[in-house]
mmCIF file of C-alpha atoms in Angstrom:
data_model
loop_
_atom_site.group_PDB
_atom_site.id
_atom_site.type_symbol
_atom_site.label_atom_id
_atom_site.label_comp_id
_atom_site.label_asym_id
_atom_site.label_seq_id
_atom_site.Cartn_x
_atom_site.Cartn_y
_atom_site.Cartn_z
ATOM 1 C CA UNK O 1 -10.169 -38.676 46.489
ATOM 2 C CA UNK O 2 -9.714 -42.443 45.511
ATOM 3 C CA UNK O 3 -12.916 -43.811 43.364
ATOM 4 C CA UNK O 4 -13.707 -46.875 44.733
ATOM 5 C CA UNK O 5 -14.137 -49.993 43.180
ATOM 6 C CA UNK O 6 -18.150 -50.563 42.454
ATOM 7 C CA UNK O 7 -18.445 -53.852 40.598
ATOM 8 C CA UNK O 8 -17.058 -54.757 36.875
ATOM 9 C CA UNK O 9 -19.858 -53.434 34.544
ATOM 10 C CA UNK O 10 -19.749 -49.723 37.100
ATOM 11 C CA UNK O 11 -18.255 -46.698 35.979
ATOM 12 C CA UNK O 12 -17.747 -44.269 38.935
ATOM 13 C CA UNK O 13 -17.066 -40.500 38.185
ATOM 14 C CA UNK O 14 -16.912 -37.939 41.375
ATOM 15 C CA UNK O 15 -19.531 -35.018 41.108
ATOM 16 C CA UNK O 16 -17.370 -32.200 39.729
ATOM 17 C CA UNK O 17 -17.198 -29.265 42.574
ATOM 18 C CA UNK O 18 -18.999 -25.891 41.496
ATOM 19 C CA UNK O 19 -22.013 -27.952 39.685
ATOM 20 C CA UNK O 20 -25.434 -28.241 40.633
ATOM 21 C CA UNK O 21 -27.481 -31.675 39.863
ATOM 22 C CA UNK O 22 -30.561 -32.486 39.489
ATOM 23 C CA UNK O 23 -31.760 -35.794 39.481
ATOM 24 C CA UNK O 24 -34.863 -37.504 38.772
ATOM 25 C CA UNK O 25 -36.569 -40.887 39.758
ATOM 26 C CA UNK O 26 -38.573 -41.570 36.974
ATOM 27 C CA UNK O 27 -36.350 -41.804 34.249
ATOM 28 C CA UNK O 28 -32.410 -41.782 33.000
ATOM 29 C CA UNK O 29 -31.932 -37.968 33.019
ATOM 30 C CA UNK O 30 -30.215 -35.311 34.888
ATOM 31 C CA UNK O 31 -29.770 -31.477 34.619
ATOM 32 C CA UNK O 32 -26.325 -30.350 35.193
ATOM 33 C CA UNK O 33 -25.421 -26.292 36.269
ATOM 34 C CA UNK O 34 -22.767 -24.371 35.777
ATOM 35 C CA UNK O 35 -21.604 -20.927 35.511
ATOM 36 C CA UNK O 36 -22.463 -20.832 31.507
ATOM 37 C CA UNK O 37 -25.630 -22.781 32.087
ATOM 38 C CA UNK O 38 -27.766 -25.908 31.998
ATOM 39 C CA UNK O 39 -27.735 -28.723 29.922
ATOM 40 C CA UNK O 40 -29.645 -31.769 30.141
ATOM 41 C CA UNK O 41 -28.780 -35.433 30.054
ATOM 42 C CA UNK O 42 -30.245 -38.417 28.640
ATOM 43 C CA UNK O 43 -28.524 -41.385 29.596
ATOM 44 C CA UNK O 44 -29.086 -44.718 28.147
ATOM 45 C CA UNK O 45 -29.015 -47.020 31.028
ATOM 46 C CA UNK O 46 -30.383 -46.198 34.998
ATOM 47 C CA UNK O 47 -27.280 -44.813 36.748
ATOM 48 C CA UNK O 48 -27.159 -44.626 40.637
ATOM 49 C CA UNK O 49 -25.741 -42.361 43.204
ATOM 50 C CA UNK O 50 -23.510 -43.331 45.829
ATOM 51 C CA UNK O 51 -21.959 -41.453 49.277
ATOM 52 C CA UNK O 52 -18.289 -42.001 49.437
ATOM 53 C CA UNK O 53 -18.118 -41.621 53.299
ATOM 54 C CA UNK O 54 -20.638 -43.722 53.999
ATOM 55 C CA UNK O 55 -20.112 -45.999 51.412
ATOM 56 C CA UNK O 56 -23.517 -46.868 50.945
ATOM 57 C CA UNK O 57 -25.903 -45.888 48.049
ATOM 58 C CA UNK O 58 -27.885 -43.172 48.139
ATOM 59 C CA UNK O 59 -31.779 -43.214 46.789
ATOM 60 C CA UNK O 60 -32.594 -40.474 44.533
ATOM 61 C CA UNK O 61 -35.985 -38.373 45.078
ATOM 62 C CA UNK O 62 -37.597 -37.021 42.306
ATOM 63 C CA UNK O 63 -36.226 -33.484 41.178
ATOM 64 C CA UNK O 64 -33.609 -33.756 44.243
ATOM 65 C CA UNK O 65 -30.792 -30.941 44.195
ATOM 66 C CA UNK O 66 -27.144 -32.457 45.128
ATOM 67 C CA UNK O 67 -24.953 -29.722 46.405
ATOM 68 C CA UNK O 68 -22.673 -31.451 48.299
ATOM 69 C CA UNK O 69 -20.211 -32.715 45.033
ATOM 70 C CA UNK O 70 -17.384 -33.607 46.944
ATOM 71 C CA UNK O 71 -19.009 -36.611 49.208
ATOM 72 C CA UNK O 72 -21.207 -37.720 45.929
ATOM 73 C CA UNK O 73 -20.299 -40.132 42.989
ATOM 74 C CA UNK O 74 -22.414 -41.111 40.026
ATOM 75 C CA UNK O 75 -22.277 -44.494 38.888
ATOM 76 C CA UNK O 76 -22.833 -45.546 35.409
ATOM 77 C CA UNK O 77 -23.756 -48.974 33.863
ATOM 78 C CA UNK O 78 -22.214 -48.143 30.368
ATOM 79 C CA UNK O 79 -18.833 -46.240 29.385
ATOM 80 C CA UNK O 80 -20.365 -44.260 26.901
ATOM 81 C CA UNK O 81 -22.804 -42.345 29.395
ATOM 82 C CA UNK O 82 -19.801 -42.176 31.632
ATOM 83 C CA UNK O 83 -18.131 -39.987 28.953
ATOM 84 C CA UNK O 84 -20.978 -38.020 28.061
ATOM 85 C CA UNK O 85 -21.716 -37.371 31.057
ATOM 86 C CA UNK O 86 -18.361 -35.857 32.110
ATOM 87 C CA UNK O 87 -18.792 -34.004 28.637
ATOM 88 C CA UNK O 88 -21.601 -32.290 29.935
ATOM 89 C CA UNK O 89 -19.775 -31.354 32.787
ATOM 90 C CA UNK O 90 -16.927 -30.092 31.163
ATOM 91 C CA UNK O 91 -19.344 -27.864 28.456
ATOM 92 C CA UNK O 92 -21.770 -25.755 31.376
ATOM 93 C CA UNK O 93 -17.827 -24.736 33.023
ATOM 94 C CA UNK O 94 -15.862 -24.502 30.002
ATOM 95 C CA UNK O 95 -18.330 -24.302 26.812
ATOM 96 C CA UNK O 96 -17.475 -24.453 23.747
ATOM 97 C CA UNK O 97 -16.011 -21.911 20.361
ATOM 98 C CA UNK O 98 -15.917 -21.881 16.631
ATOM 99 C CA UNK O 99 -14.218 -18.895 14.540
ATOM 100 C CA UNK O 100 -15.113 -18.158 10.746
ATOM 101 C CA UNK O 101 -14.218 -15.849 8.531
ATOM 102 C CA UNK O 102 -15.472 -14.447 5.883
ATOM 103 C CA UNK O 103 -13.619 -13.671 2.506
ATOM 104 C CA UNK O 104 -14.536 -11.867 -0.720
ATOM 105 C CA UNK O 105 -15.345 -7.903 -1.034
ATOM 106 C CA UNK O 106 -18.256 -7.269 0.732
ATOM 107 C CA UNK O 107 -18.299 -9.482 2.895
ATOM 108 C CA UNK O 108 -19.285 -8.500 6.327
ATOM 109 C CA UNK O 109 -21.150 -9.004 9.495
ATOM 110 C CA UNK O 110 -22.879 -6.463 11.352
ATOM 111 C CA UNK O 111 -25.315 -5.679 14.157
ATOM 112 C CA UNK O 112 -28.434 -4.045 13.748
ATOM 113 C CA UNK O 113 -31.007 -3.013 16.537
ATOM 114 C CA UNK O 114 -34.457 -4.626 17.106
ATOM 115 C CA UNK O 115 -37.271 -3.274 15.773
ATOM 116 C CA UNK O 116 -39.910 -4.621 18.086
ATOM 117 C CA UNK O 117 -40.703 -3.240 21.562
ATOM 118 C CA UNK O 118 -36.912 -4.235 23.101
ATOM 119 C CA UNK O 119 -34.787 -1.436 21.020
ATOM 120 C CA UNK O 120 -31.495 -3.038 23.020
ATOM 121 C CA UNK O 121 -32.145 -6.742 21.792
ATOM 122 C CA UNK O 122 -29.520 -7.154 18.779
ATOM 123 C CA UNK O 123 -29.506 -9.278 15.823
ATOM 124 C CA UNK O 124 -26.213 -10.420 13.791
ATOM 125 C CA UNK O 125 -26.546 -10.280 10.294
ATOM 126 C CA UNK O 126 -24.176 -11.263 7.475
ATOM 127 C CA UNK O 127 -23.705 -10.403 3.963
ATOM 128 C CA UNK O 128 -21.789 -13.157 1.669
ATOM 129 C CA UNK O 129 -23.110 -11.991 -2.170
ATOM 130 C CA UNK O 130 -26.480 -12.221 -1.698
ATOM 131 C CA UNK O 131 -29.062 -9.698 -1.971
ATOM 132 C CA UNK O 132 -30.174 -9.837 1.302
ATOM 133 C CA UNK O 133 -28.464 -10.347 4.470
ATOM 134 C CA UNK O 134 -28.474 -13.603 6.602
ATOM 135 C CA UNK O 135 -29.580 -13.753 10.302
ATOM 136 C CA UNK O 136 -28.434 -15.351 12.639
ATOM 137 C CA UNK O 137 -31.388 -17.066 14.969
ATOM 138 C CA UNK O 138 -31.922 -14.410 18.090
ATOM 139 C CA UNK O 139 -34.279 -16.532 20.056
ATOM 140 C CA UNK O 140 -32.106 -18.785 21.711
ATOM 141 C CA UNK O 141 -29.736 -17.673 25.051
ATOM 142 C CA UNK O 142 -27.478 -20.779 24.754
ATOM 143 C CA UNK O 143 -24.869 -19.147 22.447
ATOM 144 C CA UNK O 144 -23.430 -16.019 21.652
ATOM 145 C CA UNK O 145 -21.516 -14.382 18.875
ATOM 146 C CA UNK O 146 -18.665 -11.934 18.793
ATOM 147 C CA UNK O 147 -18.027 -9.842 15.400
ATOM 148 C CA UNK O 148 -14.053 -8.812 14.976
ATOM 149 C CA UNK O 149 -14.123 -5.001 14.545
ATOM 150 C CA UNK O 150 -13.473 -4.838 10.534
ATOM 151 C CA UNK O 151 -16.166 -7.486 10.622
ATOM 152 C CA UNK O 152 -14.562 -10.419 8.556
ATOM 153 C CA UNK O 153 -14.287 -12.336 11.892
ATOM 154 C CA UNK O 154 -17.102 -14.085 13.446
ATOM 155 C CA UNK O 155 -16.610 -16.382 16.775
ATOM 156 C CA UNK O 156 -19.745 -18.529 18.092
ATOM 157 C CA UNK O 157 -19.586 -19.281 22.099
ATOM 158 C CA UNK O 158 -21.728 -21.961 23.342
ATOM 159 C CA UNK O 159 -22.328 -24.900 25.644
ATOM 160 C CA UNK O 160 -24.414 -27.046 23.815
ATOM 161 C CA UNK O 161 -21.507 -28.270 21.437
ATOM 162 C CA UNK O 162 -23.833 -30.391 18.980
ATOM 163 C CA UNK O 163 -26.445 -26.810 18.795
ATOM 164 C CA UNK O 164 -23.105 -24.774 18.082
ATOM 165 C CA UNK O 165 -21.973 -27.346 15.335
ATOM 166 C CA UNK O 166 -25.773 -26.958 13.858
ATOM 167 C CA UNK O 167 -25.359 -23.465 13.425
ATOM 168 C CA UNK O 168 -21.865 -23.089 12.026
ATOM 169 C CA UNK O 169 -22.638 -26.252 9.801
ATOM 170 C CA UNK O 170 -25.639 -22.747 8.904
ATOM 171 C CA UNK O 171 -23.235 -20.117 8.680
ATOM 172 C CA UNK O 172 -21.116 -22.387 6.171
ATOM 173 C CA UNK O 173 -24.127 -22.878 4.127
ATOM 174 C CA UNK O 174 -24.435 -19.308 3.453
ATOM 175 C CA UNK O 175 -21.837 -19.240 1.120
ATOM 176 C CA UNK O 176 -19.096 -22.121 0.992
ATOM 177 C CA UNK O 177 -15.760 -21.468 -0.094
ATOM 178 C CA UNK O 178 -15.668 -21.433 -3.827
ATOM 179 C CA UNK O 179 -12.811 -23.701 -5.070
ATOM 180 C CA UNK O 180 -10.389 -21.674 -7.082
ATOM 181 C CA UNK O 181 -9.782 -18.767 -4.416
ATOM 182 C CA UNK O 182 -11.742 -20.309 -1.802
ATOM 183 C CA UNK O 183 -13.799 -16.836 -1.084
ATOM 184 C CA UNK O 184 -16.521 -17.440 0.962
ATOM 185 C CA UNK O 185 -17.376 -18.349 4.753
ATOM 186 C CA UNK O 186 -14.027 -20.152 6.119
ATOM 187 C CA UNK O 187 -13.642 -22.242 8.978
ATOM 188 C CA UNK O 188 -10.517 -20.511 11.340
ATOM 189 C CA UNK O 189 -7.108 -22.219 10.849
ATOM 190 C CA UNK O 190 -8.159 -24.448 8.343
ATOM 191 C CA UNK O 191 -6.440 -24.691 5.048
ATOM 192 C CA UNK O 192 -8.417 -24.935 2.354
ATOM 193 C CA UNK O 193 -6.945 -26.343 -1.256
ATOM 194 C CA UNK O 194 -7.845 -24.357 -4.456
ATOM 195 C CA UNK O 195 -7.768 -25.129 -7.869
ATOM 196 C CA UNK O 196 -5.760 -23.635 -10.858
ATOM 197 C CA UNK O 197 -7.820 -21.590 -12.920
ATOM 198 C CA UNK O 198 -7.896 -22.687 -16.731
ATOM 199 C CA UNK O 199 -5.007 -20.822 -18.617
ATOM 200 C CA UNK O 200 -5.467 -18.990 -21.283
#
């Protein structure tokens, strides 16, 4: 389906198929849902909704539910929330992953089980040299972490990409890759330089 012309400062982008929206009225945002989740969007400038068969635009009630994608587009006033918008999109179908590993002896991740009143709830815990082990956060559903089975590889799934960043930018903290053999918590397929140790 052609995206018709709208006017030059309008940036048209067809309602993806398999998403839920809703809009609202009284301000710039929208809640997009997808088979990961929900993420909502602030966009900088009003946007507007408009039927393609009827070529007309279409007023948007307060907390109103579009579920017919293929008939709807969304019409921005700025590129920028045009992109972010299809970003969103793109995150609650696709989401998003980050791999680390962790190098050095001893270093590990492992699981341990709750001990409040929900025994199956699990927490992810690391060890990287310190004397005690660092958690991961295990309040929040947007993410989720798998732990290689020797336990040296850790991979983050998300769909908030800038909440996934925050955390590895965490995990990193822990321990950052010391410069002459770079042990440590590693970003995945990155090369890291190190530095010749003093000769004796």
């Amino acid at each position: 389906m052609a995206i018709p012309q709208l006017g030059i400062h309008s940036f048209p982008l067809i309602l993806p198929k398999n998403l839920v929206f809703h809009f609202f009225d009284s301000s710039n945002t929208v809640i997009v849902t997808g088979q990961l989740g929900s993420l909502c969007m602030e966009a900088s400038q009003p946007f507007k909704l408009y039927h393609y068969e009827a070529q007309e635009d279409i007023p948007i009630e307060t907390n109103e539910t579009v579920d017919i994608p293929e008939t709807h587009i969304v019409v921005w006033s700025c590129a920028q929330d045009q992109k972010l918008f299809d970003k969103v999109c793109d995150s609650v179908q696709y989401g998003h992953s980050l791999e680390f590993t962790l190098v050095g002896t001893g270093y590990k991740a492992t699981v341990r089980n709750s001990e409040d009143t929900n025994p199956e709830k699990m927490f992810p815990e690391i060890m990287v040299g310190h004397s005690h082990p660092w958690s991961f956060p295990s309040d929040d559903t947007t993410w989720s972490m798998d732990i290689g089975d020797v336990g040296t590889l850790i991979s983050l799934y998300g769909i908030d990409s800038e909440e996934l960043g925050a955390l590895g930018a965490n995990l990193l903290e822990t321990r950052k890759p010391d410069p002459y053999k770079a042990k440590g918590v590693r970003v995945s397929n990155h090369k890291y330089s190190v530095r010749e140790g003093k000769k004796k």
